Amino acid sequence: MSGRTGGRPELVIFDCDGVLIDSEPISLARLTENLQRIGVPIDLATVARRFTGTSMTSIMAHIATDYGVPTPEGFVDAVRADTLRAFDAELQAIADVAAVLETMPDRRCVASSSDPQRLRHALTLTGLLRHFDGHVFSATMVSRGKPFPDLFLYAAAQMGVAPEACVVIEDSVPGVAAARAAGIPALGFCGGGHWSHDRAGADLLAAGAVRVFDEFADLPHLLGTWDRVSR
């Protein structure tokens, strides 16, 4: 397994929702409406605060514990289908993502809480799938999702890179916490449509991000000056 050989990270691990694609406003709204449909007394602000960046398995475990509402049969599949339909109508890539990925020389992969079908659908829909050469990893591939480190450690191992030679790009507190638990430094991205940028920056820094940024076009500079950024 390779380690860092120079100033830049050996591998850039991207979260997907809220980092590559501006999906969180769509998916959080669909999740909220579907939870309300099965009798969960929850609003969009609470769903966004508690569940952004969290896998559906973890979300439904919290719903059962905190609200006493068990997951109805077929509910998770129904939410996924509803979200994919909304993606078809509304989903866009984060501004400048395609241009940055086109030119950045770094090895990269995706490690997301979303299921593989949703990941492939969203990345294909936005034209971004080709930039990852099949290196797309889902929380369904590991025992525990974010904020546990399992997914990022799995992605690094699959790519043959030591955790300390990677950097994670994350937009959520659970994601930054997972990176930190994995021993991987994280850059916090707060340019997605679901966050107040000021609040997001403070929350991501408090979770352990080494730096935050809200314009994706700034990423090449951050990676190119990584020795200074990561201190």
mmCIF file with all atom_site columns, C-alpha atoms in Angstrom:
data_model
loop_
_atom_site.group_PDB
_atom_site.id
_atom_site.type_symbol
_atom_site.label_atom_id
_atom_site.label_alt_id
_atom_site.label_comp_id
_atom_site.label_asym_id
_atom_site.label_entity_id
_atom_site.label_seq_id
_atom_site.pdbx_PDB_ins_code
_atom_site.Cartn_x
_atom_site.Cartn_y
_atom_site.Cartn_z
_atom_site.occupancy
_atom_site.B_iso_or_equiv
_atom_site.pdbx_formal_charge
_atom_site.auth_seq_id
_atom_site.auth_comp_id
_atom_site.auth_asym_id
_atom_site.auth_atom_id
_atom_site.pdbx_PDB_model_num
ATOM 1   C CA . MET A 1 1   ? 0.000   0.000  0.000   1.00 0.00 ? 1   MET A CA 1
ATOM 2   C CA . SER A 1 2   ? 1.480   3.305  -1.059  1.00 0.00 ? 2   SER A CA 1
ATOM 3   C CA . GLY A 1 3   ? 2.049   6.311  1.184   1.00 0.00 ? 3   GLY A CA 1
ATOM 4   C CA . ARG A 1 4   ? 2.589   9.973  0.529   1.00 0.00 ? 4   ARG A CA 1
ATOM 5   C CA . THR A 1 5   ? 5.475   10.649 -1.829  1.00 0.00 ? 5   THR A CA 1
ATOM 6   C CA . GLY A 1 6   ? 5.222   14.418 -2.258  1.00 0.00 ? 6   GLY A CA 1
ATOM 7   C CA . GLY A 1 7   ? 3.327   17.525 -1.339  1.00 0.00 ? 7   GLY A CA 1
ATOM 8   C CA . ARG A 1 8   ? -0.019  16.496 -2.810  1.00 0.00 ? 8   ARG A CA 1
ATOM 9   C CA . PRO A 1 9   ? -2.236  13.741 -1.402  1.00 0.00 ? 9   PRO A CA 1
ATOM 10  C CA . GLU A 1 10  ? -1.913  10.408 -3.181  1.00 0.00 ? 10  GLU A CA 1
ATOM 11  C CA . LEU A 1 11  ? -5.694  9.976  -3.398  1.00 0.00 ? 11  LEU A CA 1
ATOM 12  C CA . VAL A 1 12  ? -8.660  12.348 -3.271  1.00 0.00 ? 12  VAL A CA 1
ATOM 13  C CA . ILE A 1 13  ? -11.777 10.684 -1.854  1.00 0.00 ? 13  ILE A CA 1
ATOM 14  C CA . PHE A 1 14  ? -14.938 12.583 -2.758  1.00 0.00 ? 14  PHE A CA 1
ATOM 15  C CA . ASP A 1 15  ? -18.234 12.339 -1.003  1.00 0.00 ? 15  ASP A CA 1
ATOM 16  C CA . CYS A 1 16  ? -20.980 12.583 -3.622  1.00 0.00 ? 16  CYS A CA 1
ATOM 17  C CA . ASP A 1 17  ? -24.158 14.242 -2.333  1.00 0.00 ? 17  ASP A CA 1
ATOM 18  C CA . GLY A 1 18  ? -23.535 17.908 -1.613  1.00 0.00 ? 18  GLY A CA 1
ATOM 19  C CA . VAL A 1 19  ? -19.954 17.736 -2.928  1.00 0.00 ? 19  VAL A CA 1
ATOM 20  C CA . LEU A 1 20  ? -20.158 16.550 -6.543  1.00 0.00 ? 20  LEU A CA 1
ATOM 21  C CA . ILE A 1 21  ? -23.898 16.903 -7.054  1.00 0.00 ? 21  ILE A CA 1
ATOM 22  C CA . ASP A 1 22  ? -26.311 19.408 -5.538  1.00 0.00 ? 22  ASP A CA 1
ATOM 23  C CA . SER A 1 23  ? -28.636 16.662 -4.427  1.00 0.00 ? 23  SER A CA 1
ATOM 24  C CA . GLU A 1 24  ? -29.162 17.319 -0.733  1.00 0.00 ? 24  GLU A CA 1
ATOM 25  C CA . PRO A 1 25  ? -32.000 19.872 -1.079  1.00 0.00 ? 25  PRO A CA 1
ATOM 26  C CA . ILE A 1 26  ? -33.838 17.321 -3.239  1.00 0.00 ? 26  ILE A CA 1
ATOM 27  C CA . SER A 1 27  ? -33.148 14.172 -1.222  1.00 0.00 ? 27  SER A CA 1
ATOM 28  C CA . LEU A 1 28  ? -33.746 15.789 2.180   1.00 0.00 ? 28  LEU A CA 1
ATOM 29  C CA . ALA A 1 29  ? -37.096 17.148 0.996   1.00 0.00 ? 29  ALA A CA 1
ATOM 30  C CA . ARG A 1 30  ? -38.164 13.746 -0.351  1.00 0.00 ? 30  ARG A CA 1
ATOM 31  C CA . LEU A 1 31  ? -37.019 12.003 2.850   1.00 0.00 ? 31  LEU A CA 1
ATOM 32  C CA . THR A 1 32  ? -38.908 14.488 5.027   1.00 0.00 ? 32  THR A CA 1
ATOM 33  C CA . GLU A 1 33  ? -42.150 14.094 3.094   1.00 0.00 ? 33  GLU A CA 1
ATOM 34  C CA . ASN A 1 34  ? -41.919 10.299 3.158   1.00 0.00 ? 34  ASN A CA 1
ATOM 35  C CA . LEU A 1 35  ? -41.152 10.206 6.891   1.00 0.00 ? 35  LEU A CA 1
ATOM 36  C CA . GLN A 1 36  ? -44.152 12.423 7.557   1.00 0.00 ? 36  GLN A CA 1
ATOM 37  C CA . ARG A 1 37  ? -46.258 10.062 5.420   1.00 0.00 ? 37  ARG A CA 1
ATOM 38  C CA . ILE A 1 38  ? -45.531 7.157  7.813   1.00 0.00 ? 38  ILE A CA 1
ATOM 39  C CA . GLY A 1 39  ? -46.332 9.251  10.877  1.00 0.00 ? 39  GLY A CA 1
ATOM 40  C CA . VAL A 1 40  ? -42.956 10.657 11.920  1.00 0.00 ? 40  VAL A CA 1
ATOM 41  C CA . PRO A 1 41  ? -43.461 14.198 13.337  1.00 0.00 ? 41  PRO A CA 1
ATOM 42  C CA . ILE A 1 42  ? -40.356 15.757 11.796  1.00 0.00 ? 42  ILE A CA 1
ATOM 43  C CA . ASP A 1 43  ? -39.661 18.813 9.659   1.00 0.00 ? 43  ASP A CA 1
ATOM 44  C CA . LEU A 1 44  ? -37.136 19.543 6.926   1.00 0.00 ? 44  LEU A CA 1
ATOM 45  C CA . ALA A 1 45  ? -34.835 21.591 9.171   1.00 0.00 ? 45  ALA A CA 1
ATOM 46  C CA . THR A 1 46  ? -34.575 18.706 11.643  1.00 0.00 ? 46  THR A CA 1
ATOM 47  C CA . VAL A 1 47  ? -33.983 16.135 8.906   1.00 0.00 ? 47  VAL A CA 1
ATOM 48  C CA . ALA A 1 48  ? -31.235 18.322 7.406   1.00 0.00 ? 48  ALA A CA 1
ATOM 49  C CA . ARG A 1 49  ? -29.561 18.927 10.764  1.00 0.00 ? 49  ARG A CA 1
ATOM 50  C CA . ARG A 1 50  ? -29.657 15.316 11.930  1.00 0.00 ? 50  ARG A CA 1
ATOM 51  C CA . PHE A 1 51  ? -29.357 13.216 8.796   1.00 0.00 ? 51  PHE A CA 1
ATOM 52  C CA . THR A 1 52  ? -27.305 15.026 6.145   1.00 0.00 ? 52  THR A CA 1
ATOM 53  C CA . GLY A 1 53  ? -24.525 12.655 5.107   1.00 0.00 ? 53  GLY A CA 1
ATOM 54  C CA . THR A 1 54  ? -26.040 9.654  6.918   1.00 0.00 ? 54  THR A CA 1
ATOM 55  C CA . SER A 1 55  ? -26.971 6.312  5.359   1.00 0.00 ? 55  SER A CA 1
ATOM 56  C CA . MET A 1 56  ? -30.614 5.229  5.160   1.00 0.00 ? 56  MET A CA 1
ATOM 57  C CA . THR A 1 57  ? -29.864 2.284  7.440   1.00 0.00 ? 57  THR A CA 1
ATOM 58  C CA . SER A 1 58  ? -28.634 4.636  10.158  1.00 0.00 ? 58  SER A CA 1
ATOM 59  C CA . ILE A 1 59  ? -31.461 7.115  9.552   1.00 0.00 ? 59  ILE A CA 1
ATOM 60  C CA . MET A 1 60  ? -34.173 4.497  9.969   1.00 0.00 ? 60  MET A CA 1
ATOM 61  C CA . ALA A 1 61  ? -32.497 3.106  13.092  1.00 0.00 ? 61  ALA A CA 1
ATOM 62  C CA . HIS A 1 62  ? -32.634 6.605  14.605  1.00 0.00 ? 62  HIS A CA 1
ATOM 63  C CA . ILE A 1 63  ? -36.268 7.028  13.560  1.00 0.00 ? 63  ILE A CA 1
ATOM 64  C CA . ALA A 1 64  ? -37.217 3.759  15.271  1.00 0.00 ? 64  ALA A CA 1
ATOM 65  C CA . THR A 1 65  ? -35.335 4.676  18.452  1.00 0.00 ? 65  THR A CA 1
ATOM 66  C CA . ASP A 1 66  ? -36.244 8.359  18.720  1.00 0.00 ? 66  ASP A CA 1
ATOM 67  C CA . TYR A 1 67  ? -39.790 8.362  17.341  1.00 0.00 ? 67  TYR A CA 1
ATOM 68  C CA . GLY A 1 68  ? -40.932 4.799  17.911  1.00 0.00 ? 68  GLY A CA 1
ATOM 69  C CA . VAL A 1 69  ? -41.817 4.347  14.238  1.00 0.00 ? 69  VAL A CA 1
ATOM 70  C CA . PRO A 1 70  ? -40.494 1.084  12.759  1.00 0.00 ? 70  PRO A CA 1
ATOM 71  C CA . THR A 1 71  ? -39.539 0.986  9.099   1.00 0.00 ? 71  THR A CA 1
ATOM 72  C CA . PRO A 1 72  ? -42.530 -0.221 7.042   1.00 0.00 ? 72  PRO A CA 1
ATOM 73  C CA . GLU A 1 73  ? -41.855 -2.953 4.533   1.00 0.00 ? 73  GLU A CA 1
ATOM 74  C CA . GLY A 1 74  ? -40.732 -1.428 1.246   1.00 0.00 ? 74  GLY A CA 1
ATOM 75  C CA . PHE A 1 75  ? -40.311 2.062  2.718   1.00 0.00 ? 75  PHE A CA 1
ATOM 76  C CA . VAL A 1 76  ? -36.599 2.499  1.970   1.00 0.00 ? 76  VAL A CA 1
ATOM 77  C CA . ASP A 1 77  ? -37.041 1.312  -1.621  1.00 0.00 ? 77  ASP A CA 1
ATOM 78  C CA . ALA A 1 78  ? -39.991 3.687  -2.039  1.00 0.00 ? 78  ALA A CA 1
ATOM 79  C CA . VAL A 1 79  ? -37.943 6.649  -0.768  1.00 0.00 ? 79  VAL A CA 1
ATOM 80  C CA . ARG A 1 80  ? -35.115 5.753  -3.117  1.00 0.00 ? 80  ARG A CA 1
ATOM 81  C CA . ALA A 1 81  ? -37.449 5.510  -6.110  1.00 0.00 ? 81  ALA A CA 1
ATOM 82  C CA . ASP A 1 82  ? -39.135 8.798  -5.206  1.00 0.00 ? 82  ASP A CA 1
ATOM 83  C CA . THR A 1 83  ? -35.735 10.494 -4.901  1.00 0.00 ? 83  THR A CA 1
ATOM 84  C CA . LEU A 1 84  ? -34.512 9.153  -8.240  1.00 0.00 ? 84  LEU A CA 1
ATOM 85  C CA . ARG A 1 85  ? -37.636 10.501 -9.953  1.00 0.00 ? 85  ARG A CA 1
ATOM 86  C CA . ALA A 1 86  ? -36.963 13.904 -8.399  1.00 0.00 ? 86  ALA A CA 1
ATOM 87  C CA . PHE A 1 87  ? -33.334 13.702 -9.532  1.00 0.00 ? 87  PHE A CA 1
ATOM 88  C CA . ASP A 1 88  ? -34.467 13.143 -13.117 1.00 0.00 ? 88  ASP A CA 1
ATOM 89  C CA . ALA A 1 89  ? -36.386 16.414 -13.001 1.00 0.00 ? 89  ALA A CA 1
ATOM 90  C CA . GLU A 1 90  ? -34.098 18.607 -10.892 1.00 0.00 ? 90  GLU A CA 1
ATOM 91  C CA . LEU A 1 91  ? -30.580 17.283 -10.255 1.00 0.00 ? 91  LEU A CA 1
ATOM 92  C CA . GLN A 1 92  ? -27.506 19.285 -11.274 1.00 0.00 ? 92  GLN A CA 1
ATOM 93  C CA . ALA A 1 93  ? -23.796 18.979 -10.608 1.00 0.00 ? 93  ALA A CA 1
ATOM 94  C CA . ILE A 1 94  ? -22.188 21.421 -8.204  1.00 0.00 ? 94  ILE A CA 1
ATOM 95  C CA . ALA A 1 95  ? -20.876 24.426 -10.150 1.00 0.00 ? 95  ALA A CA 1
ATOM 96  C CA . ASP A 1 96  ? -17.390 23.926 -11.677 1.00 0.00 ? 96  ASP A CA 1
ATOM 97  C CA . VAL A 1 97  ? -17.120 20.251 -10.684 1.00 0.00 ? 97  VAL A CA 1
ATOM 98  C CA . ALA A 1 98  ? -16.899 18.936 -14.256 1.00 0.00 ? 98  ALA A CA 1
ATOM 99  C CA . ALA A 1 99  ? -14.255 21.487 -15.269 1.00 0.00 ? 99  ALA A CA 1
ATOM 100 C CA . VAL A 1 100 ? -12.132 20.775 -12.190 1.00 0.00 ? 100 VAL A CA 1
ATOM 101 C CA . LEU A 1 101 ? -12.313 16.981 -12.594 1.00 0.00 ? 101 LEU A CA 1
ATOM 102 C CA . GLU A 1 102 ? -11.425 17.333 -16.284 1.00 0.00 ? 102 GLU A CA 1
ATOM 103 C CA . THR A 1 103 ? -8.067  18.900 -15.511 1.00 0.00 ? 103 THR A CA 1
ATOM 104 C CA . MET A 1 104 ? -6.993  17.755 -12.035 1.00 0.00 ? 104 MET A CA 1
ATOM 105 C CA . PRO A 1 105 ? -4.238  15.119 -12.236 1.00 0.00 ? 105 PRO A CA 1
ATOM 106 C CA . ASP A 1 106 ? -4.935  13.420 -8.914  1.00 0.00 ? 106 ASP A CA 1
ATOM 107 C CA . ARG A 1 107 ? -6.142  9.860  -8.452  1.00 0.00 ? 107 ARG A CA 1
ATOM 108 C CA . ARG A 1 108 ? -9.690  10.006 -7.158  1.00 0.00 ? 108 ARG A CA 1
ATOM 109 C CA . CYS A 1 109 ? -12.662 7.929  -6.078  1.00 0.00 ? 109 CYS A CA 1
ATOM 110 C CA . VAL A 1 110 ? -16.131 8.412  -4.603  1.00 0.00 ? 110 VAL A CA 1
ATOM 111 C CA . ALA A 1 111 ? -17.137 7.174  -1.137  1.00 0.00 ? 111 ALA A CA 1
ATOM 112 C CA . SER A 1 112 ? -20.768 7.925  -0.356  1.00 0.00 ? 112 SER A CA 1
ATOM 113 C CA . SER A 1 113 ? -23.538 7.001  2.059   1.00 0.00 ? 113 SER A CA 1
ATOM 114 C CA . SER A 1 114 ? -25.869 6.559  -0.925  1.00 0.00 ? 114 SER A CA 1
ATOM 115 C CA . ASP A 1 115 ? -26.672 3.134  -2.328  1.00 0.00 ? 115 ASP A CA 1
ATOM 116 C CA . PRO A 1 116 ? -24.929 2.003  -5.550  1.00 0.00 ? 116 PRO A CA 1
ATOM 117 C CA . GLN A 1 117 ? -28.018 2.423  -7.767  1.00 0.00 ? 117 GLN A CA 1
ATOM 118 C CA . ARG A 1 118 ? -28.556 6.005  -6.660  1.00 0.00 ? 118 ARG A CA 1
ATOM 119 C CA . LEU A 1 119 ? -24.845 6.812  -7.003  1.00 0.00 ? 119 LEU A CA 1
ATOM 120 C CA . ARG A 1 120 ? -24.602 5.477  -10.538 1.00 0.00 ? 120 ARG A CA 1
ATOM 121 C CA . HIS A 1 121 ? -27.874 7.131  -11.548 1.00 0.00 ? 121 HIS A CA 1
ATOM 122 C CA . ALA A 1 122 ? -26.886 10.527 -10.155 1.00 0.00 ? 122 ALA A CA 1
ATOM 123 C CA . LEU A 1 123 ? -23.342 10.522 -11.494 1.00 0.00 ? 123 LEU A CA 1
ATOM 124 C CA . THR A 1 124 ? -24.520 9.352  -14.922 1.00 0.00 ? 124 THR A CA 1
ATOM 125 C CA . LEU A 1 125 ? -27.305 11.944 -14.997 1.00 0.00 ? 125 LEU A CA 1
ATOM 126 C CA . THR A 1 126 ? -24.840 14.756 -14.285 1.00 0.00 ? 126 THR A CA 1
ATOM 127 C CA . GLY A 1 127 ? -22.135 13.423 -16.628 1.00 0.00 ? 127 GLY A CA 1
ATOM 128 C CA . LEU A 1 128 ? -19.615 12.880 -13.812 1.00 0.00 ? 128 LEU A CA 1
ATOM 129 C CA . LEU A 1 129 ? -19.359 9.080  -13.690 1.00 0.00 ? 129 LEU A CA 1
ATOM 130 C CA . ARG A 1 130 ? -16.663 8.940  -16.375 1.00 0.00 ? 130 ARG A CA 1
ATOM 131 C CA . HIS A 1 131 ? -14.280 10.943 -14.178 1.00 0.00 ? 131 HIS A CA 1
ATOM 132 C CA . PHE A 1 132 ? -13.987 8.134  -11.610 1.00 0.00 ? 132 PHE A CA 1
ATOM 133 C CA . ASP A 1 133 ? -13.091 5.145  -13.785 1.00 0.00 ? 133 ASP A CA 1
ATOM 134 C CA . GLY A 1 134 ? -15.418 2.809  -11.886 1.00 0.00 ? 134 GLY A CA 1
ATOM 135 C CA . HIS A 1 135 ? -13.981 3.718  -8.489  1.00 0.00 ? 135 HIS A CA 1
ATOM 136 C CA . VAL A 1 136 ? -17.279 4.432  -6.729  1.00 0.00 ? 136 VAL A CA 1
ATOM 137 C CA . PHE A 1 137 ? -17.813 3.022  -3.234  1.00 0.00 ? 137 PHE A CA 1
ATOM 138 C CA . SER A 1 138 ? -21.037 2.906  -1.231  1.00 0.00 ? 138 SER A CA 1
ATOM 139 C CA . ALA A 1 139 ? -21.757 2.544  2.477   1.00 0.00 ? 139 ALA A CA 1
ATOM 140 C CA . THR A 1 140 ? -23.633 -0.647 1.544   1.00 0.00 ? 140 THR A CA 1
ATOM 141 C CA . MET A 1 141 ? -20.197 -2.223 0.988   1.00 0.00 ? 141 MET A CA 1
ATOM 142 C CA . VAL A 1 142 ? -19.182 -1.946 4.661   1.00 0.00 ? 142 VAL A CA 1
ATOM 143 C CA . SER A 1 143 ? -20.679 -2.854 8.019   1.00 0.00 ? 143 SER A CA 1
ATOM 144 C CA . ARG A 1 144 ? -21.050 0.673  9.366   1.00 0.00 ? 144 ARG A CA 1
ATOM 145 C CA . GLY A 1 145 ? -21.729 3.937  7.576   1.00 0.00 ? 145 GLY A CA 1
ATOM 146 C CA . LYS A 1 146 ? -20.576 7.440  8.454   1.00 0.00 ? 146 LYS A CA 1
ATOM 147 C CA . PRO A 1 147 ? -19.708 8.727  11.068  1.00 0.00 ? 147 PRO A CA 1
ATOM 148 C CA . PHE A 1 148 ? -17.780 5.454  11.452  1.00 0.00 ? 148 PHE A CA 1
ATOM 149 C CA . PRO A 1 149 ? -14.526 5.239  9.454   1.00 0.00 ? 149 PRO A CA 1
ATOM 150 C CA . ASP A 1 150 ? -15.293 1.972  7.659   1.00 0.00 ? 150 ASP A CA 1
ATOM 151 C CA . LEU A 1 151 ? -16.216 3.386  4.235   1.00 0.00 ? 151 LEU A CA 1
ATOM 152 C CA . PHE A 1 152 ? -13.198 5.664  3.899   1.00 0.00 ? 152 PHE A CA 1
ATOM 153 C CA . LEU A 1 153 ? -10.836 2.937  5.081   1.00 0.00 ? 153 LEU A CA 1
ATOM 154 C CA . TYR A 1 154 ? -12.419 0.537  2.586   1.00 0.00 ? 154 TYR A CA 1
ATOM 155 C CA . ALA A 1 155 ? -12.078 3.030  -0.269  1.00 0.00 ? 155 ALA A CA 1
ATOM 156 C CA . ALA A 1 156 ? -8.428  3.730  0.543   1.00 0.00 ? 156 ALA A CA 1
ATOM 157 C CA . ALA A 1 157 ? -7.672  0.002  0.759   1.00 0.00 ? 157 ALA A CA 1
ATOM 158 C CA . GLN A 1 158 ? -9.398  -0.714 -2.548  1.00 0.00 ? 158 GLN A CA 1
ATOM 159 C CA . MET A 1 159 ? -7.331  2.038  -4.177  1.00 0.00 ? 159 MET A CA 1
ATOM 160 C CA . GLY A 1 160 ? -4.124  0.753  -2.555  1.00 0.00 ? 160 GLY A CA 1
ATOM 161 C CA . VAL A 1 161 ? -3.323  3.982  -0.714  1.00 0.00 ? 161 VAL A CA 1
ATOM 162 C CA . ALA A 1 162 ? -2.537  4.421  2.985   1.00 0.00 ? 162 ALA A CA 1
ATOM 163 C CA . PRO A 1 163 ? -5.172  6.495  4.849   1.00 0.00 ? 163 PRO A CA 1
ATOM 164 C CA . GLU A 1 164 ? -2.678  9.167  5.853   1.00 0.00 ? 164 GLU A CA 1
ATOM 165 C CA . ALA A 1 165 ? -1.811  9.726  2.171   1.00 0.00 ? 165 ALA A CA 1
ATOM 166 C CA . CYS A 1 166 ? -5.429  10.529 1.272   1.00 0.00 ? 166 CYS A CA 1
ATOM 167 C CA . VAL A 1 167 ? -7.675  13.543 1.623   1.00 0.00 ? 167 VAL A CA 1
ATOM 168 C CA . VAL A 1 168 ? -11.460 13.406 1.934   1.00 0.00 ? 168 VAL A CA 1
ATOM 169 C CA . ILE A 1 169 ? -13.732 16.099 0.482   1.00 0.00 ? 169 ILE A CA 1
ATOM 170 C CA . GLU A 1 170 ? -16.869 16.213 2.632   1.00 0.00 ? 170 GLU A CA 1
ATOM 171 C CA . ASP A 1 171 ? -19.871 18.453 3.167   1.00 0.00 ? 171 ASP A CA 1
ATOM 172 C CA . SER A 1 172 ? -21.341 16.884 6.296   1.00 0.00 ? 172 SER A CA 1
ATOM 173 C CA . VAL A 1 173 ? -20.418 16.636 9.953   1.00 0.00 ? 173 VAL A CA 1
ATOM 174 C CA . PRO A 1 174 ? -20.794 12.797 9.974   1.00 0.00 ? 174 PRO A CA 1
ATOM 175 C CA . GLY A 1 175 ? -18.557 12.619 6.910   1.00 0.00 ? 175 GLY A CA 1
ATOM 176 C CA . VAL A 1 176 ? -15.820 14.764 8.429   1.00 0.00 ? 176 VAL A CA 1
ATOM 177 C CA . ALA A 1 177 ? -16.067 12.748 11.649  1.00 0.00 ? 177 ALA A CA 1
ATOM 178 C CA . ALA A 1 178 ? -15.700 9.521  9.645   1.00 0.00 ? 178 ALA A CA 1
ATOM 179 C CA . ALA A 1 179 ? -12.621 10.841 7.868   1.00 0.00 ? 179 ALA A CA 1
ATOM 180 C CA . ARG A 1 180 ? -11.066 11.929 11.128  1.00 0.00 ? 180 ARG A CA 1
ATOM 181 C CA . ALA A 1 181 ? -11.782 8.516  12.696  1.00 0.00 ? 181 ALA A CA 1
ATOM 182 C CA . ALA A 1 182 ? -10.076 6.916  9.689   1.00 0.00 ? 182 ALA A CA 1
ATOM 183 C CA . GLY A 1 183 ? -6.968  9.049  10.164  1.00 0.00 ? 183 GLY A CA 1
ATOM 184 C CA . ILE A 1 184 ? -7.630  10.885 6.886   1.00 0.00 ? 184 ILE A CA 1
ATOM 185 C CA . PRO A 1 185 ? -7.569  14.704 6.785   1.00 0.00 ? 185 PRO A CA 1
ATOM 186 C CA . ALA A 1 186 ? -10.749 16.282 5.436   1.00 0.00 ? 186 ALA A CA 1
ATOM 187 C CA . LEU A 1 187 ? -11.487 19.423 3.473   1.00 0.00 ? 187 LEU A CA 1
ATOM 188 C CA . GLY A 1 188 ? -14.983 20.679 4.235   1.00 0.00 ? 188 GLY A CA 1
ATOM 189 C CA . PHE A 1 189 ? -17.036 21.836 1.249   1.00 0.00 ? 189 PHE A CA 1
ATOM 190 C CA . CYS A 1 190 ? -19.914 24.169 2.064   1.00 0.00 ? 190 CYS A CA 1
ATOM 191 C CA . GLY A 1 191 ? -20.996 25.285 -1.398  1.00 0.00 ? 191 GLY A CA 1
ATOM 192 C CA . GLY A 1 192 ? -24.028 22.991 -1.723  1.00 0.00 ? 192 GLY A CA 1
ATOM 193 C CA . GLY A 1 193 ? -27.554 24.343 -1.751  1.00 0.00 ? 193 GLY A CA 1
ATOM 194 C CA . HIS A 1 194 ? -28.546 22.734 1.574   1.00 0.00 ? 194 HIS A CA 1
ATOM 195 C CA . TRP A 1 195 ? -26.259 24.746 3.863   1.00 0.00 ? 195 TRP A CA 1
ATOM 196 C CA . SER A 1 196 ? -25.892 28.261 5.122   1.00 0.00 ? 196 SER A CA 1
ATOM 197 C CA . HIS A 1 197 ? -22.231 28.709 4.162   1.00 0.00 ? 197 HIS A CA 1
ATOM 198 C CA . ASP A 1 198 ? -21.244 30.440 7.409   1.00 0.00 ? 198 ASP A CA 1
ATOM 199 C CA . ARG A 1 199 ? -22.924 27.826 9.566   1.00 0.00 ? 199 ARG A CA 1
ATOM 200 C CA . ALA A 1 200 ? -21.553 24.982 7.487   1.00 0.00 ? 200 ALA A CA 1
ATOM 201 C CA . GLY A 1 201 ? -18.016 26.266 7.706   1.00 0.00 ? 201 GLY A CA 1
ATOM 202 C CA . ALA A 1 202 ? -18.152 26.541 11.486  1.00 0.00 ? 202 ALA A CA 1
ATOM 203 C CA . ASP A 1 203 ? -19.775 23.115 11.872  1.00 0.00 ? 203 ASP A CA 1
ATOM 204 C CA . LEU A 1 204 ? -17.302 21.362 9.567   1.00 0.00 ? 204 LEU A CA 1
ATOM 205 C CA . LEU A 1 205 ? -14.290 22.983 11.227  1.00 0.00 ? 205 LEU A CA 1
ATOM 206 C CA . ALA A 1 206 ? -15.651 22.023 14.648  1.00 0.00 ? 206 ALA A CA 1
ATOM 207 C CA . ALA A 1 207 ? -15.986 18.419 13.402  1.00 0.00 ? 207 ALA A CA 1
ATOM 208 C CA . GLY A 1 208 ? -12.305 18.388 12.454  1.00 0.00 ? 208 GLY A CA 1
ATOM 209 C CA . ALA A 1 209 ? -11.977 19.630 8.853   1.00 0.00 ? 209 ALA A CA 1
ATOM 210 C CA . VAL A 1 210 ? -8.534  21.138 8.268   1.00 0.00 ? 210 VAL A CA 1
ATOM 211 C CA . ARG A 1 211 ? -9.974  23.821 5.979   1.00 0.00 ? 211 ARG A CA 1
ATOM 212 C CA . VAL A 1 212 ? -13.350 24.715 4.468   1.00 0.00 ? 212 VAL A CA 1
ATOM 213 C CA . PHE A 1 213 ? -14.142 26.143 1.029   1.00 0.00 ? 213 PHE A CA 1
ATOM 214 C CA . ASP A 1 214 ? -17.339 27.066 -0.785  1.00 0.00 ? 214 ASP A CA 1
ATOM 215 C CA . GLU A 1 215 ? -16.200 27.319 -4.425  1.00 0.00 ? 215 GLU A CA 1
ATOM 216 C CA . PHE A 1 216 ? -15.278 24.029 -6.080  1.00 0.00 ? 216 PHE A CA 1
ATOM 217 C CA . ALA A 1 217 ? -12.891 25.877 -8.391  1.00 0.00 ? 217 ALA A CA 1
ATOM 218 C CA . ASP A 1 218 ? -10.685 26.510 -5.314  1.00 0.00 ? 218 ASP A CA 1
ATOM 219 C CA . LEU A 1 219 ? -9.958  22.787 -4.871  1.00 0.00 ? 219 LEU A CA 1
ATOM 220 C CA . PRO A 1 220 ? -6.945  22.559 -7.237  1.00 0.00 ? 220 PRO A CA 1
ATOM 221 C CA . HIS A 1 221 ? -5.196  25.354 -5.328  1.00 0.00 ? 221 HIS A CA 1
ATOM 222 C CA . LEU A 1 222 ? -5.892  23.662 -1.986  1.00 0.00 ? 222 LEU A CA 1
ATOM 223 C CA . LEU A 1 223 ? -4.463  20.376 -3.242  1.00 0.00 ? 223 LEU A CA 1
ATOM 224 C CA . GLY A 1 224 ? -1.502  22.089 -4.857  1.00 0.00 ? 224 GLY A CA 1
ATOM 225 C CA . THR A 1 225 ? -0.565  23.770 -1.570  1.00 0.00 ? 225 THR A CA 1
ATOM 226 C CA . TRP A 1 226 ? -1.466  20.777 0.598   1.00 0.00 ? 226 TRP A CA 1
ATOM 227 C CA . ASP A 1 227 ? 1.658   20.915 2.739   1.00 0.00 ? 227 ASP A CA 1
ATOM 228 C CA . ARG A 1 228 ? 0.581   24.347 3.971   1.00 0.00 ? 228 ARG A CA 1
ATOM 229 C CA . VAL A 1 229 ? -3.164  23.659 4.031   1.00 0.00 ? 229 VAL A CA 1
ATOM 230 C CA . SER A 1 230 ? -2.854  20.488 6.118   1.00 0.00 ? 230 SER A CA 1
ATOM 231 C CA . ARG A 1 231 ? -0.707  21.957 8.894   1.00 0.00 ? 231 ARG A CA 1
#
